[in-house]
CSV table of C-alpha atoms in Angstrom, one decimal:
chain,number,residue,atom,x,y,z
A,5,UNK,CA,24.2,51.1,2.9
A,6,UNK,CA,27.0,48.2,2.2
A,7,UNK,CA,27.5,45.1,0.9
A,8,UNK,CA,28.2,43.5,4.0
A,9,UNK,CA,24.9,45.0,5.2
A,10,UNK,CA,23.0,44.2,2.5
A,11,UNK,CA,24.0,40.7,2.3
A,12,UNK,CA,23.3,39.8,5.9
A,13,UNK,CA,19.7,41.6,5.0
A,14,UNK,CA,18.9,39.1,2.6
A,15,UNK,CA,20.6,36.0,4.1
A,16,UNK,CA,17.7,36.4,6.7
A,17,UNK,CA,15.2,36.5,3.9
A,18,UNK,CA,14.1,40.2,4.5
A,19,UNK,CA,12.3,42.0,2.6
A,20,UNK,CA,13.8,44.6,0.2
A,21,UNK,CA,11.5,47.4,0.6
A,22,UNK,CA,13.2,50.6,1.9
A,23,UNK,CA,14.3,53.6,-0.3
A,24,UNK,CA,17.9,53.0,1.0
A,25,UNK,CA,17.9,49.7,0.1
A,26,UNK,CA,16.1,50.6,-3.5
A,27,UNK,CA,18.8,53.3,-4.2
A,28,UNK,CA,21.7,50.5,-3.2
A,29,UNK,CA,19.9,48.0,-5.5
A,30,UNK,CA,20.7,51.0,-8.2
A,31,UNK,CA,23.8,51.8,-7.5
A,32,UNK,CA,25.1,47.9,-7.7
A,33,UNK,CA,23.2,47.3,-10.8
A,34,UNK,CA,25.1,50.3,-12.4
A,35,UNK,CA,28.7,48.9,-11.1
A,36,UNK,CA,27.0,45.1,-12.3
A,37,UNK,CA,26.4,46.4,-15.6
A,38,UNK,CA,29.9,48.5,-15.9
A,39,UNK,CA,31.6,45.3,-15.3
A,40,UNK,CA,29.4,43.1,-17.1
A,41,UNK,CA,30.0,45.2,-20.1
A,42,UNK,CA,33.9,45.0,-20.2
A,43,UNK,CA,33.3,41.0,-19.8
A,44,UNK,CA,30.8,41.5,-22.9
A,45,UNK,CA,32.1,44.0,-24.9
A,46,UNK,CA,35.2,42.4,-26.8
A,47,UNK,CA,37.0,39.0,-26.6
A,48,UNK,CA,38.8,38.6,-23.3
A,49,UNK,CA,41.3,35.8,-22.2
A,50,UNK,CA,40.2,33.1,-19.5
A,51,UNK,CA,42.3,35.2,-17.4
A,52,UNK,CA,40.9,38.7,-18.4
A,53,UNK,CA,37.5,37.5,-17.6
A,54,UNK,CA,38.6,35.8,-14.1
A,55,UNK,CA,39.8,38.9,-13.0
A,56,UNK,CA,36.9,40.9,-13.9
A,57,UNK,CA,34.1,38.6,-12.7
A,58,UNK,CA,36.4,38.9,-9.4
A,59,UNK,CA,35.9,42.5,-9.3
A,60,UNK,CA,32.1,41.5,-10.2
A,61,UNK,CA,31.7,39.9,-7.0
A,62,UNK,CA,34.3,41.1,-5.0
A,63,UNK,CA,35.7,37.4,-4.2
A,64,UNK,CA,38.3,36.0,-5.7
A,65,UNK,CA,37.8,32.8,-8.3
A,66,UNK,CA,40.0,29.8,-8.3
A,67,UNK,CA,41.7,30.0,-11.7
A,68,UNK,CA,40.2,26.9,-12.9
A,69,UNK,CA,37.0,28.8,-13.0
A,70,UNK,CA,35.9,29.6,-17.2
A,71,UNK,CA,33.1,31.7,-18.2
A,72,UNK,CA,31.9,32.5,-21.8
A,73,UNK,CA,30.4,35.7,-22.0
A,74,UNK,CA,27.9,37.1,-22.9
A,75,UNK,CA,27.4,36.9,-18.9
A,76,UNK,CA,24.5,39.7,-17.2
A,77,UNK,CA,23.5,40.0,-13.5
A,78,UNK,CA,22.2,42.9,-12.3
A,79,UNK,CA,23.8,43.1,-8.9
A,80,UNK,CA,27.0,40.6,-8.7
A,81,UNK,CA,28.3,40.7,-5.6
A,82,UNK,CA,26.3,38.0,-3.9
A,83,UNK,CA,27.5,35.3,-6.1
A,84,UNK,CA,30.3,32.2,-5.0
A,85,UNK,CA,31.7,30.1,-7.1
A,86,UNK,CA,33.7,26.9,-6.3
A,87,UNK,CA,37.0,25.5,-8.2
A,88,UNK,CA,36.4,23.6,-11.6
A,89,UNK,CA,33.1,25.9,-12.7
A,90,UNK,CA,32.1,26.6,-16.0
A,91,UNK,CA,29.2,28.9,-17.2
A,92,UNK,CA,28.3,29.3,-21.3
A,93,UNK,CA,27.2,31.8,-22.6
A,94,UNK,CA,24.2,33.7,-22.1
A,95,UNK,CA,23.4,33.2,-18.4
A,96,UNK,CA,21.5,35.5,-16.1
A,97,UNK,CA,22.4,35.9,-12.7
A,98,UNK,CA,19.6,37.9,-10.7
A,99,UNK,CA,21.9,37.0,-7.5
A,100,UNK,CA,20.4,39.8,-5.1
A,101,UNK,CA,19.3,36.7,-2.9
A,102,UNK,CA,22.5,34.9,-3.0
A,103,UNK,CA,23.9,32.1,-5.8
A,104,UNK,CA,26.1,29.8,-4.6
A,105,UNK,CA,27.9,27.5,-7.4
A,106,UNK,CA,29.9,24.3,-5.5
A,107,UNK,CA,32.8,23.0,-7.4
A,108,UNK,CA,32.7,21.2,-10.5
A,109,UNK,CA,29.1,22.8,-12.0
A,110,UNK,CA,28.4,23.1,-15.2
A,111,UNK,CA,26.0,25.7,-16.0
A,112,UNK,CA,24.7,25.4,-20.1
A,113,UNK,CA,23.5,28.1,-22.2
A,114,UNK,CA,20.7,30.8,-20.9
A,115,UNK,CA,20.5,29.6,-17.5
A,116,UNK,CA,18.4,32.0,-15.1
A,117,UNK,CA,19.4,32.0,-11.5
A,118,UNK,CA,16.7,33.8,-10.2
A,119,UNK,CA,17.0,34.9,-6.8
A,120,UNK,CA,14.0,37.4,-5.7
A,121,UNK,CA,10.2,37.4,-6.1
A,122,UNK,CA,7.4,40.5,-6.1
A,123,UNK,CA,4.9,40.8,-3.4
A,124,UNK,CA,2.0,39.2,-4.7
A,125,UNK,CA,-0.3,42.4,-3.4
A,126,UNK,CA,-0.6,44.9,-6.4
A,127,UNK,CA,-0.2,47.8,-4.1
A,128,UNK,CA,3.2,46.4,-2.6
A,129,UNK,CA,4.0,44.6,-6.5
A,130,UNK,CA,7.6,46.3,-5.9
A,131,UNK,CA,8.4,45.0,-2.6
A,132,UNK,CA,10.8,42.1,-3.1
A,133,UNK,CA,11.9,39.2,-1.3
A,134,UNK,CA,14.7,37.4,-2.0
A,135,UNK,CA,15.8,33.5,-0.7
A,136,UNK,CA,19.3,32.1,-1.8
A,137,UNK,CA,20.1,29.4,-4.8
A,138,UNK,CA,22.6,27.0,-3.7
A,139,UNK,CA,24.1,24.6,-6.3
A,140,UNK,CA,26.0,21.7,-4.6
A,141,UNK,CA,29.0,19.8,-6.1
A,142,UNK,CA,29.5,18.4,-9.8
A,143,UNK,CA,25.8,19.2,-10.8
A,144,UNK,CA,25.2,19.9,-14.6
A,145,UNK,CA,22.4,22.6,-15.3
A,146,UNK,CA,21.2,22.3,-18.9
A,147,UNK,CA,20.8,24.9,-21.1
A,148,UNK,CA,17.7,27.3,-20.9
A,149,UNK,CA,16.7,25.9,-17.5
A,150,UNK,CA,15.5,28.5,-14.7
A,151,UNK,CA,16.1,28.2,-10.9
A,152,UNK,CA,13.8,29.6,-8.6
A,153,UNK,CA,14.4,31.1,-5.2
A,154,UNK,CA,15.3,29.5,-2.2
A,155,UNK,CA,15.9,26.3,-4.2
A,156,UNK,CA,18.6,24.4,-3.2
A,157,UNK,CA,20.6,21.3,-6.0
A,158,UNK,CA,22.1,18.6,-4.3
A,159,UNK,CA,25.7,17.1,-5.4
A,160,UNK,CA,25.8,15.3,-8.2
A,161,UNK,CA,21.9,16.1,-9.6
A,162,UNK,CA,21.4,17.0,-13.3
A,163,UNK,CA,19.0,19.7,-14.7
A,164,UNK,CA,17.2,18.9,-17.4
A,165,UNK,CA,17.6,22.0,-20.2
A,166,UNK,CA,14.3,23.9,-20.3
A,167,UNK,CA,13.4,22.6,-16.4
A,168,UNK,CA,11.7,25.2,-14.4
A,169,UNK,CA,13.2,24.3,-10.9
A,170,UNK,CA,11.1,25.6,-7.8
A,171,UNK,CA,11.6,23.5,-5.7
A,172,UNK,CA,15.0,21.8,-3.8
A,173,UNK,CA,16.4,18.9,-5.6
A,174,UNK,CA,18.2,15.9,-3.3
A,175,UNK,CA,21.5,14.7,-4.4
A,176,UNK,CA,22.3,12.6,-7.9
A,177,UNK,CA,18.8,13.3,-9.2
A,178,UNK,CA,17.4,14.1,-12.8
A,179,UNK,CA,14.7,16.4,-13.0
A,180,UNK,CA,13.0,17.9,-15.6
A,181,UNK,CA,10.0,19.6,-17.1
A,182,UNK,CA,7.7,22.9,-16.3
A,183,UNK,CA,7.3,22.8,-13.2
A,184,UNK,CA,10.6,20.1,-12.6
A,185,UNK,CA,10.1,16.7,-11.4
A,186,UNK,CA,12.3,13.9,-10.8
A,187,UNK,CA,12.8,12.0,-14.1
A,188,UNK,CA,15.5,9.4,-12.1
A,189,UNK,CA,18.3,8.9,-10.3
A,190,UNK,CA,22.3,8.9,-11.3
A,191,UNK,CA,24.5,5.9,-10.3
A,192,UNK,CA,27.5,6.5,-8.6
């Protein structure tokens, strides 16, 4: 299996349930851990971090991208970031299903992006179901928030610290709580 074949598979939200897929995911996890250990194991300039992040994702990142390590991911090859994106320290990207951060996104400390869910049937618990997380432009995600699979966050939205986002968030809306609910709108 190739990265492109895997991305095509998960773009259709098809289950991850074959030995070939599991072997591929294990190999990609090993590669992601090697690269994140390089990112996290010593001081790195932002230029060095951008280079490592590009290697991790398999995509170039803009010179405006900024990240504070440590950073964690168990795949890496299904992350896309726009311009002027900032990711604060200790974030966890479970990106098998795809995580896209639009231009101008700010991601607080300890944010979790979880794009997989397991089968509810104990006999099939190892089967995983991917769905992408898409974050629009100029979104601010507060510290310790968790964004779950299949969620789209609209442009200009704010995710309160500690929120667990289980459903789509409309543009220019502040959400918070567990599960996250609308609190107010952001005026233009």
